[in-house]
mmCIF file of C-alpha atoms and ligand atoms in Angstrom:
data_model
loop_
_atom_site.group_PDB
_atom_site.id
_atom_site.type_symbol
_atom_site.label_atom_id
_atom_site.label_comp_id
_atom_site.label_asym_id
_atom_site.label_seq_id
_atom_site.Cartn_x
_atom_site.Cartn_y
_atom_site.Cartn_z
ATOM 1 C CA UNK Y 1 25.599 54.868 25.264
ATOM 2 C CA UNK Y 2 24.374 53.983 28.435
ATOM 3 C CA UNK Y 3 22.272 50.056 28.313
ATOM 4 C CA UNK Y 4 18.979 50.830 28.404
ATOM 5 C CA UNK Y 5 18.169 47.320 30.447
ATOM 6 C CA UNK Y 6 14.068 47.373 29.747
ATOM 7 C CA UNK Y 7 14.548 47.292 26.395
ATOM 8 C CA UNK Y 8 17.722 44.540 26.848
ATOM 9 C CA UNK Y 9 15.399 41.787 28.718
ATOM 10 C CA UNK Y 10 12.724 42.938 26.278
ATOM 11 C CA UNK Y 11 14.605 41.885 23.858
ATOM 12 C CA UNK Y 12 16.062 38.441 25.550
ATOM 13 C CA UNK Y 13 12.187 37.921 26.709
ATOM 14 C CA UNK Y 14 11.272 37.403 22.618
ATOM 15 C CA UNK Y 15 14.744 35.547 21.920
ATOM 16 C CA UNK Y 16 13.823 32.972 24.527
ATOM 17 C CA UNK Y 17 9.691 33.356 23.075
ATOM 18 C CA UNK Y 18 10.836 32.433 19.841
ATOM 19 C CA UNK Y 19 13.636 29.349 20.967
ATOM 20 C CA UNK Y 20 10.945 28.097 22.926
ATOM 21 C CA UNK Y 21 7.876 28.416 19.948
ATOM 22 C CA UNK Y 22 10.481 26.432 17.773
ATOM 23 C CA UNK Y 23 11.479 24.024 20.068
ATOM 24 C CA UNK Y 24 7.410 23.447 20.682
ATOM 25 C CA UNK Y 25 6.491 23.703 17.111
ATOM 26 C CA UNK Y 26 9.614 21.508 15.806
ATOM 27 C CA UNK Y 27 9.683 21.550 12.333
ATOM 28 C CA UNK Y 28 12.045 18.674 12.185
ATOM 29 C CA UNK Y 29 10.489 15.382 10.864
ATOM 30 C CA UNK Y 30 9.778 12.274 12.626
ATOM 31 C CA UNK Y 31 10.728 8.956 9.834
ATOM 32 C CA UNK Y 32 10.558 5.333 11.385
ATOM 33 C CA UNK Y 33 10.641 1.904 10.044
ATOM 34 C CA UNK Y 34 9.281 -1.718 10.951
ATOM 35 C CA UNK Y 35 9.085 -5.181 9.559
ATOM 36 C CA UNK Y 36 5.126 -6.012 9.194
ATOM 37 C CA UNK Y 37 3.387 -7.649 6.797
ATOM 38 C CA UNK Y 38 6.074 -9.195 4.563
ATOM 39 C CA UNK Y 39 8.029 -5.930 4.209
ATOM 40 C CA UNK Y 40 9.574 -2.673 4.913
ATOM 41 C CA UNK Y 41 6.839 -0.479 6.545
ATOM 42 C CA UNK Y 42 7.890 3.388 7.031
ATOM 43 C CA UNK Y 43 6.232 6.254 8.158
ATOM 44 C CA UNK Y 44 6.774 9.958 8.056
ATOM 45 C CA UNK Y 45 5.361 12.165 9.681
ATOM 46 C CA UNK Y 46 5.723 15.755 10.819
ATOM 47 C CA UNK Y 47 4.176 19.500 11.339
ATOM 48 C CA UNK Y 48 3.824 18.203 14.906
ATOM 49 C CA UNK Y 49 5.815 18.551 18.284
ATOM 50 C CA UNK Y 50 8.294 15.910 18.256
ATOM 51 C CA UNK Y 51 6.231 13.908 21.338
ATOM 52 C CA UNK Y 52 2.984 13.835 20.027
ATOM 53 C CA UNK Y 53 4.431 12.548 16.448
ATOM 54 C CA UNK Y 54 5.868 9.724 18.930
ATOM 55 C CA UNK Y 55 3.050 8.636 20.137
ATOM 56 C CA UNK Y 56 1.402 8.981 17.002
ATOM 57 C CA UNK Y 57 3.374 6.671 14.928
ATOM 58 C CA UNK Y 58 3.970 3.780 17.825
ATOM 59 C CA UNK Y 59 0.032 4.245 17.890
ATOM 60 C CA UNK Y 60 -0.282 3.934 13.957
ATOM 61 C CA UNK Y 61 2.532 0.468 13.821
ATOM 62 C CA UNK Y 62 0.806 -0.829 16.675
ATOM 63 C CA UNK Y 63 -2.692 -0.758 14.415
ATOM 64 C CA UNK Y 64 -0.591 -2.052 11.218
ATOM 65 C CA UNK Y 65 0.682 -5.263 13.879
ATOM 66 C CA UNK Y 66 -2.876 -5.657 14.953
ATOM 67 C CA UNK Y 67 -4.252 -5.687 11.534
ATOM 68 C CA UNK Y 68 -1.627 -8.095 9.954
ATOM 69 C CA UNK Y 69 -2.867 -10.301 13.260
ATOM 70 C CA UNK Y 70 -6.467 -10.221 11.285
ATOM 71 C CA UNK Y 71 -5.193 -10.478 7.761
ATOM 72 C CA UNK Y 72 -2.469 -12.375 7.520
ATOM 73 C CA UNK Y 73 -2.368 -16.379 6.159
ATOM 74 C CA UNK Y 74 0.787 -16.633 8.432
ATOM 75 C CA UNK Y 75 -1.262 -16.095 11.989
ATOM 76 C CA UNK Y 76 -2.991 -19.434 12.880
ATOM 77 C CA UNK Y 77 -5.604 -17.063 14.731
ATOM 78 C CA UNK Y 78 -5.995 -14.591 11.772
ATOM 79 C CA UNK Y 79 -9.551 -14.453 10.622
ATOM 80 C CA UNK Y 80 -8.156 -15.609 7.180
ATOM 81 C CA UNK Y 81 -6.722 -18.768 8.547
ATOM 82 C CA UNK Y 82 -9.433 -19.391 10.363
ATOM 83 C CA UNK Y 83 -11.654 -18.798 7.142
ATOM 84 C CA UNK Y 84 -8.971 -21.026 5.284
ATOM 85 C CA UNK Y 85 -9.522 -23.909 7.958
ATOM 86 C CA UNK Y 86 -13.613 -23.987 7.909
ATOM 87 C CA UNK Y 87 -15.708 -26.218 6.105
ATOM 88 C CA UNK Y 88 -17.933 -23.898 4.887
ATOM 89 C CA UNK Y 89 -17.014 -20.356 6.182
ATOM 90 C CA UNK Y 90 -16.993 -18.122 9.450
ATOM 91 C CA UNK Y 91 -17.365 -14.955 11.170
ATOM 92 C CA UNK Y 92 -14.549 -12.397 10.746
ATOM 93 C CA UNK Y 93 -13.921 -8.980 12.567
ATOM 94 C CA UNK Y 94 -15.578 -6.067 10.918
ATOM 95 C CA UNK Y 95 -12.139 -5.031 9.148
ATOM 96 C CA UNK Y 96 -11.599 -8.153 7.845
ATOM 97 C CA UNK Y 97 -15.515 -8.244 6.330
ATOM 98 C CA UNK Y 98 -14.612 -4.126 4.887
ATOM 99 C CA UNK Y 99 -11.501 -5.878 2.751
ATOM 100 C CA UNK Y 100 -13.404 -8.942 1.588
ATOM 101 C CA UNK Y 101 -16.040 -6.601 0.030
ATOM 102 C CA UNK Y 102 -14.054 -3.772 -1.348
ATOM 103 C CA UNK Y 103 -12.279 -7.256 -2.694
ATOM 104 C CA UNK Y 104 -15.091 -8.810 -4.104
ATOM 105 C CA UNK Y 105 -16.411 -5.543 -5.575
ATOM 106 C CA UNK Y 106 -12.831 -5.305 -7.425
ATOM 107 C CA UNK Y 107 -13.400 -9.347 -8.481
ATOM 108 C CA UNK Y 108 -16.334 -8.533 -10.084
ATOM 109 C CA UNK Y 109 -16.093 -5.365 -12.105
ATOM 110 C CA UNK Y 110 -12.396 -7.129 -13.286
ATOM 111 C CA UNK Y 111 -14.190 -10.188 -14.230
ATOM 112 C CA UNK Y 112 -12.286 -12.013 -12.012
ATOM 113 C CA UNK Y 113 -8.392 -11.276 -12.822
ATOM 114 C CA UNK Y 114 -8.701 -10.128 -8.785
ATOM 115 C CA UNK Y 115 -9.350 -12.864 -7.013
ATOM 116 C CA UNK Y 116 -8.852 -13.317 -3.384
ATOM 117 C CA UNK Y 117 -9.390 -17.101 -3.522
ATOM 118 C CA UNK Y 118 -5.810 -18.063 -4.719
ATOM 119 C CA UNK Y 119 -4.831 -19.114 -1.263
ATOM 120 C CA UNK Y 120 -3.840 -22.751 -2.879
ATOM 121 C CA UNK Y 121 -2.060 -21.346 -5.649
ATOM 122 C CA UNK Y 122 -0.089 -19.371 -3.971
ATOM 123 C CA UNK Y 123 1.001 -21.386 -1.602
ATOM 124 C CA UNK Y 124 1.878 -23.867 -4.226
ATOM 125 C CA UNK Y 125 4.700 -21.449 -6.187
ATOM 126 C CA UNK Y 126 6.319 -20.820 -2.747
ATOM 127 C CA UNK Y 127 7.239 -17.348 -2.995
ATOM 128 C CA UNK Y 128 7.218 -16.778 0.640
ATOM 129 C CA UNK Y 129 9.669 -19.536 1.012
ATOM 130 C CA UNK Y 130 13.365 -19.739 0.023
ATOM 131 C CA UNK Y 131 13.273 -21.548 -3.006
ATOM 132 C CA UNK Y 132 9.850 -21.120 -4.641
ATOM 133 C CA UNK Y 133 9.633 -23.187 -7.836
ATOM 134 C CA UNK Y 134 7.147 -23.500 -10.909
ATOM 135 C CA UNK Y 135 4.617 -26.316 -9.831
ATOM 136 C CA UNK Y 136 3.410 -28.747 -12.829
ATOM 137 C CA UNK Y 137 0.699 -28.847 -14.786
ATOM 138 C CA UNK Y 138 -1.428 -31.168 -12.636
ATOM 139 C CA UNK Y 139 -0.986 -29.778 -9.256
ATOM 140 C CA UNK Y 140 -1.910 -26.112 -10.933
ATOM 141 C CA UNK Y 141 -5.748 -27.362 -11.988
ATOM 142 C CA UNK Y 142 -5.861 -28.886 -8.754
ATOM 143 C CA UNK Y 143 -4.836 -25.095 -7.048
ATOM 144 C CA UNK Y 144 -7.333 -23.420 -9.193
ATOM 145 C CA UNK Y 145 -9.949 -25.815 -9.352
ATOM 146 C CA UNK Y 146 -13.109 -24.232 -7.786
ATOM 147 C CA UNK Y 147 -11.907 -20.770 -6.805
ATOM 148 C CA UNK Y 148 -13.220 -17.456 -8.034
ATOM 149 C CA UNK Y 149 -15.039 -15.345 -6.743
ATOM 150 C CA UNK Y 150 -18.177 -16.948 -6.858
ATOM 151 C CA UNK Y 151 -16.999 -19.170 -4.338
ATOM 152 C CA UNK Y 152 -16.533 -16.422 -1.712
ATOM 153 C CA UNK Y 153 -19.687 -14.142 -0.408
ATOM 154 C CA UNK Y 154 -20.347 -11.790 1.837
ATOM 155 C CA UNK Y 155 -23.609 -10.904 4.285
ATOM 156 C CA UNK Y 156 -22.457 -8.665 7.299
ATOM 157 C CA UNK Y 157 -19.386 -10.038 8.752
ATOM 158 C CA UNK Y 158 -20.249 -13.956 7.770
ATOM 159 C CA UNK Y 159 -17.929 -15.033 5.236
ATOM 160 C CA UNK Y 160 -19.694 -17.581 2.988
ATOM 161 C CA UNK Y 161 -17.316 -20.131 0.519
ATOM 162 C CA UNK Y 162 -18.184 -23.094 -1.530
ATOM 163 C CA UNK Y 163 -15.506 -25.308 -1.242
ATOM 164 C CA UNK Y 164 -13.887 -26.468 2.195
ATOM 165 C CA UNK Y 165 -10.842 -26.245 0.020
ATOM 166 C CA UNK Y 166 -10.511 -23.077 -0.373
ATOM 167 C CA UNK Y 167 -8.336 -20.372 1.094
ATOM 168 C CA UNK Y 168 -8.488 -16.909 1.251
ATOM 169 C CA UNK Y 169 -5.554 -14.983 -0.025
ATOM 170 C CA UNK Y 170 -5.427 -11.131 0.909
ATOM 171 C CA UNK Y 171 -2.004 -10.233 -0.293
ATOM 172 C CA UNK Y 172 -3.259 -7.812 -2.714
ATOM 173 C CA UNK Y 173 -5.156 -5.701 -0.750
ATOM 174 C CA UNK Y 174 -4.627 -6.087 2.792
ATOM 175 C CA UNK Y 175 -1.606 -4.203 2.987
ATOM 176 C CA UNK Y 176 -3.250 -1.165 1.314
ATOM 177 C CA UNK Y 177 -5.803 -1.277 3.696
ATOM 178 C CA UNK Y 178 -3.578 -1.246 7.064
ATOM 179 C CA UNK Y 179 -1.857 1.759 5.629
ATOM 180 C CA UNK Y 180 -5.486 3.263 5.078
ATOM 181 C CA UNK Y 181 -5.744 2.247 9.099
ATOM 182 C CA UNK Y 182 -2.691 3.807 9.966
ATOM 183 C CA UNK Y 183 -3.129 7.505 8.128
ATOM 184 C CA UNK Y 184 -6.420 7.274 9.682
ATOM 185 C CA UNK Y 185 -4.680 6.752 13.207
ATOM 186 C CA UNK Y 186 -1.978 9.509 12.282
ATOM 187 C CA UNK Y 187 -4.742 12.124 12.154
ATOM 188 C CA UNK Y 188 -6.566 11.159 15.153
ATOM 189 C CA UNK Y 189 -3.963 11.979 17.017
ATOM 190 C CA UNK Y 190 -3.691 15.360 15.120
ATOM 191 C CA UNK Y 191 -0.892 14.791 12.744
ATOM 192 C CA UNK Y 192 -1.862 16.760 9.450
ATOM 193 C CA UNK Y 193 1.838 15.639 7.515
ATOM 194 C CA UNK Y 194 2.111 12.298 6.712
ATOM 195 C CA UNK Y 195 3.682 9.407 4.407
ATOM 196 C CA UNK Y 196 3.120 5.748 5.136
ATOM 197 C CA UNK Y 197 4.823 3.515 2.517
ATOM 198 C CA UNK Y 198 4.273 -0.103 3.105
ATOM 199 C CA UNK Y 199 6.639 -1.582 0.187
ATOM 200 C CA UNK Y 200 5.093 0.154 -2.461
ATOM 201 C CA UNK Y 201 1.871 1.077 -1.165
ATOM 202 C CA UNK Y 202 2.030 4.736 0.251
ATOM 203 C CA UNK Y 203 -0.337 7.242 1.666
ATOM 204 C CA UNK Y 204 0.560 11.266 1.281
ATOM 205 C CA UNK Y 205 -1.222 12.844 3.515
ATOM 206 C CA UNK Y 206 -1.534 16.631 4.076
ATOM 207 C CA UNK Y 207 1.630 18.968 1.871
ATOM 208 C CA UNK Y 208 4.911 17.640 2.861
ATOM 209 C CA UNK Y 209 5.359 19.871 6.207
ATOM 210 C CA UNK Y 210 9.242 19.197 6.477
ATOM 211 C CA UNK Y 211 9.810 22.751 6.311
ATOM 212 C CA UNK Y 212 7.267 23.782 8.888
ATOM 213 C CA UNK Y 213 6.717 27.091 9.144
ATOM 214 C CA UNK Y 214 7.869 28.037 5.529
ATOM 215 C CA UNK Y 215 5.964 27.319 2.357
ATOM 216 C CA UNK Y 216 4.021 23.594 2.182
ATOM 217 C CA UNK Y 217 4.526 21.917 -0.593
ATOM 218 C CA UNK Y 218 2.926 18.810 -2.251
ATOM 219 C CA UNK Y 219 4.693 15.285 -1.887
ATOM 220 C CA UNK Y 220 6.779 14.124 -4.421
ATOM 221 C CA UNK Y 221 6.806 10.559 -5.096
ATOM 222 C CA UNK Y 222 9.342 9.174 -7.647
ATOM 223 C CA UNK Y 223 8.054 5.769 -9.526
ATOM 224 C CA UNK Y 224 10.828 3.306 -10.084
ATOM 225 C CA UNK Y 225 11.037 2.074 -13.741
ATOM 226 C CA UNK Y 226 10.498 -2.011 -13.102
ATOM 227 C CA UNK Y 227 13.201 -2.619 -15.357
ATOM 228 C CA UNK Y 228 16.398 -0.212 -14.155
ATOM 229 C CA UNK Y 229 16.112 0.335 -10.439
ATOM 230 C CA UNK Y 230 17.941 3.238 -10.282
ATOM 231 C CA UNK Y 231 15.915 5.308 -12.453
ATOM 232 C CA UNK Y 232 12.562 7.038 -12.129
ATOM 233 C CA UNK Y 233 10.338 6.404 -15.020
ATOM 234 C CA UNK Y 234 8.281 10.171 -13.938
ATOM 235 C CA UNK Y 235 7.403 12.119 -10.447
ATOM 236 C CA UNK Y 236 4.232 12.391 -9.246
ATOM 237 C CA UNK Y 237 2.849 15.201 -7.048
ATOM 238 C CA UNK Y 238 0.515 14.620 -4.705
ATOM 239 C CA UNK Y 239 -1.556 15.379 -1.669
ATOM 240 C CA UNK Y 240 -4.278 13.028 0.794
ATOM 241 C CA UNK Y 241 -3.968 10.360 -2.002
ATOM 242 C CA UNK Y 242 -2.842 7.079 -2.190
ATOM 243 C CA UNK Y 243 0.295 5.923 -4.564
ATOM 244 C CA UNK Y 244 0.527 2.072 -5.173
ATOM 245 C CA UNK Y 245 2.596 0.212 -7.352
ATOM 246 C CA UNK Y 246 2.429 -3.641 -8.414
ATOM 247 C CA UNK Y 247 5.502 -4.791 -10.361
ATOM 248 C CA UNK Y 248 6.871 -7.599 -11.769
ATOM 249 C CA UNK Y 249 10.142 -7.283 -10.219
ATOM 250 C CA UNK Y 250 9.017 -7.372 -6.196
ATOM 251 C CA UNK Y 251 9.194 -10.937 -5.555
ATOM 252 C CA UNK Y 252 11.036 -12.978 -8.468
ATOM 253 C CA UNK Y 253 12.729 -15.658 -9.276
ATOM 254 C CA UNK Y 254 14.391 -17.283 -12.719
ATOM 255 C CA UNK Y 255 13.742 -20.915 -13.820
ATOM 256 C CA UNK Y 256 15.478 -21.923 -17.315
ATOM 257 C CA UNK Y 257 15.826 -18.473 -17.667
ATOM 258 C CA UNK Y 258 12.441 -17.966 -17.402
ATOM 259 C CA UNK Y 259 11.515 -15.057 -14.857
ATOM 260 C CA UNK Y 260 8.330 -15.605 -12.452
ATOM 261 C CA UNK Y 261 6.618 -13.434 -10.373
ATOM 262 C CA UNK Y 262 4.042 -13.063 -7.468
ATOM 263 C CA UNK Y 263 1.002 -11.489 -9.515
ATOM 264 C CA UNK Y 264 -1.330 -14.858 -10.990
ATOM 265 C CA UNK Y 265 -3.451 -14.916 -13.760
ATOM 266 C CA UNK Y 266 -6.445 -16.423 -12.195
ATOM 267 C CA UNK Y 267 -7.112 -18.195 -15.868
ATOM 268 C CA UNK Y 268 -3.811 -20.301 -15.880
ATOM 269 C CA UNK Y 269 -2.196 -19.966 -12.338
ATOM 270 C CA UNK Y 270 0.887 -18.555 -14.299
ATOM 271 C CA UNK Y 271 2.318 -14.929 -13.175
ATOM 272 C CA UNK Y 272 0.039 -12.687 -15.484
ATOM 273 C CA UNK Y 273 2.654 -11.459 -18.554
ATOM 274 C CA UNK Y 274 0.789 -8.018 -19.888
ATOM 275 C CA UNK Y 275 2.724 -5.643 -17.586
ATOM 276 C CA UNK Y 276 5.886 -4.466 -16.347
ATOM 277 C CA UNK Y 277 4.196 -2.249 -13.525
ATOM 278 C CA UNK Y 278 1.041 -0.547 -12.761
ATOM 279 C CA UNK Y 279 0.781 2.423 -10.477
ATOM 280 C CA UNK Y 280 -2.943 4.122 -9.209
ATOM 281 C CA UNK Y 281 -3.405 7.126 -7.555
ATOM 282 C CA UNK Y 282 -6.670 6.836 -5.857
ATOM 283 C CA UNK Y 283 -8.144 8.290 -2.519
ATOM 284 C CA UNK Y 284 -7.923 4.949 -0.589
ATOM 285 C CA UNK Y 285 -4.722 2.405 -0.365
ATOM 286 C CA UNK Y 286 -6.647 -0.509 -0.046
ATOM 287 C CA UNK Y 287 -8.640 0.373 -3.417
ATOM 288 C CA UNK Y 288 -5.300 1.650 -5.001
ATOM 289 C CA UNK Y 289 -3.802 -2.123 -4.283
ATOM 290 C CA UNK Y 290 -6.573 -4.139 -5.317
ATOM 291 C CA UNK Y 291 -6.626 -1.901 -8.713
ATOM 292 C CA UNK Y 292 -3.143 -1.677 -9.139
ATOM 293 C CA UNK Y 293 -2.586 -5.812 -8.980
ATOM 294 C CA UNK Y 294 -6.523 -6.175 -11.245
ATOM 295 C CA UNK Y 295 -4.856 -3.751 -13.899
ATOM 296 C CA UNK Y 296 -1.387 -5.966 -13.677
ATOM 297 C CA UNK Y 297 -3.240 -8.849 -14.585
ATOM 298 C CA UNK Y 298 -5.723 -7.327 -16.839
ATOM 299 C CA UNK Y 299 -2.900 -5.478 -19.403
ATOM 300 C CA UNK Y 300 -2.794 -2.491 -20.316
ATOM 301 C CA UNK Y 301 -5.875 -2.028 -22.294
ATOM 302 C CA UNK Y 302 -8.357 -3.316 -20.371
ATOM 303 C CA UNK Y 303 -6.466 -2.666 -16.934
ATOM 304 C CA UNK Y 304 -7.287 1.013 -17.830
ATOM 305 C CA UNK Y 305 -10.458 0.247 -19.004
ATOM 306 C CA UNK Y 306 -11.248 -0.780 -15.218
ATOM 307 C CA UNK Y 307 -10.105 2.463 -14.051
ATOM 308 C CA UNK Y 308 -12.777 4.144 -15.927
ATOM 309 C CA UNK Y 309 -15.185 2.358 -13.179
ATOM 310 C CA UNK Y 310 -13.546 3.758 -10.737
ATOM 311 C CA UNK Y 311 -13.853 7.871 -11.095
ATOM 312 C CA UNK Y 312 -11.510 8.563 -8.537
ATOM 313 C CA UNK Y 313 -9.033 6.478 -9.373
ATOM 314 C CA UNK Y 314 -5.830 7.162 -12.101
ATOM 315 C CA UNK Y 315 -3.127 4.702 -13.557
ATOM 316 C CA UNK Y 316 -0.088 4.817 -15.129
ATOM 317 C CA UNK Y 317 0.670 1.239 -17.082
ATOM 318 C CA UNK Y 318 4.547 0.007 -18.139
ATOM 319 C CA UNK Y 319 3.337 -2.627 -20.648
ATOM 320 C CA UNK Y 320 5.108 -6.128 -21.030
ATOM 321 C CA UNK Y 321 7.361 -4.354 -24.393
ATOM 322 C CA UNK Y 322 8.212 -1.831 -21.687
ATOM 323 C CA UNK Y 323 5.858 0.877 -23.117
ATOM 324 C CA UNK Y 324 4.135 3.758 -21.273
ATOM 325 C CA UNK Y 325 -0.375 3.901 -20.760
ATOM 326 C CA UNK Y 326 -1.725 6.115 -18.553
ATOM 327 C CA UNK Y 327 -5.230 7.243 -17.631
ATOM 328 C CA UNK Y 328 -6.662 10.531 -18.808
ATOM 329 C CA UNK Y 329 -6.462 12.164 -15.182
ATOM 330 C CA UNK Y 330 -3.236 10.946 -14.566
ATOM 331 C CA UNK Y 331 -1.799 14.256 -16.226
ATOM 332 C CA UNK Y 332 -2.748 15.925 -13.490
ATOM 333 C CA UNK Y 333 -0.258 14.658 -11.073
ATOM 334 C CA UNK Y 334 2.762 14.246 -13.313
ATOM 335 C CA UNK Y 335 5.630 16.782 -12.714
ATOM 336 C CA UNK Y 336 7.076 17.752 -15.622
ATOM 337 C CA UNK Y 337 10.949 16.739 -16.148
HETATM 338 P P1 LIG M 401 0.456 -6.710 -5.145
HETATM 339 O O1 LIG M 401 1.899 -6.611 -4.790
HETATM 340 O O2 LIG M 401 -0.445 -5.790 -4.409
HETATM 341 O O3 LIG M 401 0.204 -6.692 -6.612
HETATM 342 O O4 LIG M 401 -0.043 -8.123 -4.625
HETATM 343 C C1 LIG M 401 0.575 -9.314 -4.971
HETATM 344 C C2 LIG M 401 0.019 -10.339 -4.040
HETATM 345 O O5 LIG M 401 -1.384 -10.454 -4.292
HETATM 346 C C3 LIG M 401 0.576 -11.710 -4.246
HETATM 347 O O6 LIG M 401 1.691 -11.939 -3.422
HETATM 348 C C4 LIG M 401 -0.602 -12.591 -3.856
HETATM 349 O O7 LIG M 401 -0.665 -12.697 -2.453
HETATM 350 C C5 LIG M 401 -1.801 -11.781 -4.301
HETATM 351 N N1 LIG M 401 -2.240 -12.043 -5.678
HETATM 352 C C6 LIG M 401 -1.540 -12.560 -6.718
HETATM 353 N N2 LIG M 401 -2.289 -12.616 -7.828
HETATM 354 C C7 LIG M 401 -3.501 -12.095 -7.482
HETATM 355 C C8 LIG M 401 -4.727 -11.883 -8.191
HETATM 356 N N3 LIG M 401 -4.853 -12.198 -9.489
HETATM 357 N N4 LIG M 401 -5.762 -11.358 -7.506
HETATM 358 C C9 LIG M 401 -5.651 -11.027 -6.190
HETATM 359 N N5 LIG M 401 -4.543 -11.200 -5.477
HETATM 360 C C10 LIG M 401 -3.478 -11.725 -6.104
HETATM 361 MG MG1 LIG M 402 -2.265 -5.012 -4.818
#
């Protein structure tokens, strides 16, 4: 048969079409990590060529770096250090102001078990250092003597506080809201498939687009039971929410065989003992964290009981005897085993 060399390069002309429309559309997936705020911050992204996901996620860490510059007790520039050194209170970058009253607004529907005025306190048990211990009675009032959050307000972006004392502790709340920051700078730059996990506080965004081009699916998120690490205790499926969990196992240590843990109880300055783990689904990190360490504190009774403030937002509670409480809505995300 003789070649019949129109329909030959034809037929190379589409080949090369469709090697290049892959190469272009690159269904592969872009995953990087980075030390920032305290932990392990990764991000996932994909359904985007492979150089615009670059410069999408050096873009995103470079907003996470800036914001930990803002929120962080360990910058002596951050607004909260600077809050921490004033006499009565200061100006702080609109950011900074957004936390402090989605923070406040958490204090005060959880009747204060979120607090972002243990500054003292926890600097006190050390956890950040390398041998945090359990500080005595007397040095605990003194920590918790005139915090709450009455002694922190708001107008604009002037921070008000009562005591010169005091010192402003964002840990539960600021990382959720840099990972809110970064999905929001992931989709400026047109990424529409997206996970951001910031130890434990994640944002799905979009289906998972790993296989480009073939069906989307949801995420899948695996929570890890707080008492076997290797297990899941379910799977969640989810899209454009936030995940967050609060455990008692992320930073621990033993005393007299005694464990302690990184999540207060405003009341005594002693880690809170009513949960194992709380995880909420919400649409916004920030809120998820500042719900997910309220509940932890709250048990897991009224800890759900908060949720029901919060429409949007679901939880799923491992209570201190290692039992399972979850919001009503929560069904909706669970993937059956
Ligand atoms: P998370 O891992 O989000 O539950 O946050 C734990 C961190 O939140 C701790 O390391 C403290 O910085 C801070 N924290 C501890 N107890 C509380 C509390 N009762 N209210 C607000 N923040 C807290
Ligand atoms: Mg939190």
């Amino acid at each position: 048969m003789p070649w019949n060399r129109p329909l030959i390069i034809g037929i190379l002309v589409v080949l090369l079409a469709i090697s290049w429309w892959r190469l272009q559309s690159d269904d592969q997936e872009l995953r990087r990590s980075q030390l920032l705020m305290g932990t392990v911050v990764e991000i996932v992204a994909g359904g985007e060529s492979s150089d615009k996901l670059e410069a999408a996620v050096d873009a995103a860490f470079a907003e996470m770096t800036r914001l930990d510059q803002l929120l962080s007790r360990h910058h002596q520039k951050s607004d909260v250090s600077r809050l921490s050194q004033s006499d009565t209170g200061t100006e702080v970058s609109v950011e900074t102001a957004e936390v402090i009253a989605l923070g406040l607004n958490v204090a005060q529907r959880s009747g204060g078990a979120f607090d972002l005025t243990l500054g003292q306190l926890k600097a006190l048990w050390g956890f950040d250092q390398e041998s945090p211990t359990v500080p005595g009675q007397t040095a605990l009032s003194a920590a918790l003597d005139g915090i709450g959050p009455a002694a922190l307000s708001l107008q604009g972006q002037e921070v008000n506080k009562r005591s010169s004392l005091l010192q402003v502790d964002l840990g539960g709340i600021g990382k959720g809201y840099a990972v809110d920051r970064a999905i929001a700078v992931l989709k400026e730059h047109g990424v529409t498939s997206a996970a951001v996990n910031a130890g434990g506080d994640m944002y799905l965004l979009g289906p998972h687009a790993e296989l480009a081009g073939r069906a989307e699916r949801p995420w899948r998120i695996g929570i890890q039971h707080p008492r076997h690490q290797e297990t899941l205790l379910e799977t969640v499926q989810v899209s454009n929410r936030a995940v967050v969990t609060s455990g008692d196992y992320e930073r621990v240590f033993e005393e007299d065989g005694v464990r302690y843990h990184h999540i207060f109880d405003p009341k005594s300055g002693l880690p809170a003992r009513g949960c194992q783990s709380v995880t909420i689904i919400a649409d916004s990190v920030a809120l998820a964290d500042a719900l997910a360490t309220a509940a932890f504190v709250l048990g897991p009774a009224t800890g759900l009981q908060l949720l029901t403030q919060y429409p949007e937002a679901e939880g799923l509670v491992v209570a201190a005897d290692g039992t399972l409480h979850s919001s009503p809505g929560w069904a909706r995300y669970r993937v059956a085993p």
